[in-house]
Amino acid sequence: MSTPKSALDAALLTINGGTLVFLQLGTFGCIALLVCALCSSLVSKAQDIHRRHTLDLQNQGA
């Protein structure tokens, strides 16, 4: 176990709870992982909105 070099490292270790994952990926790996998770959730929300909008348009046309 290496000691965190900064407060950010310590916070990420604490938040993730996955010390080994953090140490293997490094800071940029963890940031990339968080960005990926955020983007995928935004994409799924956008798809839901698009689906609802399409259904609304179909219902109005019927």
Short mmCIF file of C-alpha atoms in Angstrom, two decimals:
data_model
loop_
_atom_site.label_atom_id
_atom_site.label_comp_id
_atom_site.label_asym_id
_atom_site.label_seq_id
_atom_site.Cartn_x
_atom_site.Cartn_y
_atom_site.Cartn_z
CA MET A 1 0.00 0.00 0.00
CA SER A 2 1.44 3.33 -0.99
CA THR A 3 0.43 6.47 0.84
CA PRO A 4 -1.62 9.05 -1.09
CA LYS A 5 0.54 11.85 -2.49
CA SER A 6 -2.12 14.54 -2.26
CA ALA A 7 -5.49 15.28 -0.73
CA LEU A 8 -7.12 14.51 -4.10
CA ASP A 9 -5.51 11.07 -4.16
CA ALA A 10 -6.67 10.40 -0.61
CA ALA A 11 -10.20 11.56 -1.43
CA LEU A 12 -10.40 9.37 -4.53
CA LEU A 13 -9.11 6.38 -2.57
CA THR A 14 -11.75 6.98 0.08
CA ILE A 15 -14.60 7.65 -2.36
CA ASN A 16 -13.89 4.66 -4.59
CA GLY A 17 -13.20 2.29 -1.78
CA GLY A 18 -11.33 0.33 -4.45
CA THR A 19 -7.76 1.09 -3.47
CA LEU A 20 -6.34 -1.50 -5.83
CA VAL A 21 -8.40 -0.20 -8.74
CA PHE A 22 -7.17 3.32 -8.08
CA LEU A 23 -3.55 2.24 -7.83
CA GLN A 24 -3.76 0.23 -11.05
CA LEU A 25 -5.51 2.93 -13.08
CA GLY A 26 -3.81 5.97 -11.61
CA THR A 27 -5.34 9.42 -11.34
CA PHE A 28 -6.08 9.86 -15.05
CA GLY A 29 -7.55 6.38 -15.30
CA CYS A 30 -9.98 7.10 -12.47
CA ILE A 31 -10.93 10.47 -13.95
CA ALA A 32 -11.52 8.80 -17.33
CA LEU A 33 -13.66 6.15 -15.63
CA LEU A 34 -15.77 8.82 -13.92
CA VAL A 35 -16.15 10.76 -17.18
CA CYS A 36 -17.20 7.57 -18.96
CA ALA A 37 -19.84 6.81 -16.33
CA LEU A 38 -21.14 10.38 -16.46
CA CYS A 39 -21.34 10.42 -20.27
CA SER A 40 -23.10 7.07 -20.47
CA SER A 41 -25.73 8.22 -17.98
CA LEU A 42 -26.23 11.45 -19.96
CA VAL A 43 -26.61 9.47 -23.19
CA SER A 44 -29.21 7.17 -21.67
CA LYS A 45 -31.15 10.17 -20.34
CA ALA A 46 -31.03 11.81 -23.77
CA GLN A 47 -32.31 8.59 -25.37
CA ASP A 48 -35.19 8.45 -22.89
CA ILE A 49 -36.13 12.07 -23.64
CA HIS A 50 -35.94 11.41 -27.39
CA ARG A 51 -38.10 8.28 -27.04
CA ARG A 52 -40.74 10.18 -25.04
CA HIS A 53 -40.72 13.05 -27.53
CA THR A 54 -41.15 10.63 -30.44
CA LEU A 55 -44.06 8.91 -28.68
CA ASP A 56 -45.67 12.29 -28.00
CA LEU A 57 -45.40 13.21 -31.68
CA GLN A 58 -46.89 9.87 -32.72
CA ASN A 59 -49.77 10.31 -30.26
CA GLN A 60 -50.50 13.80 -31.56
CA GLY A 61 -50.54 12.58 -35.16
CA ALA A 62 -52.89 9.68 -34.40
#
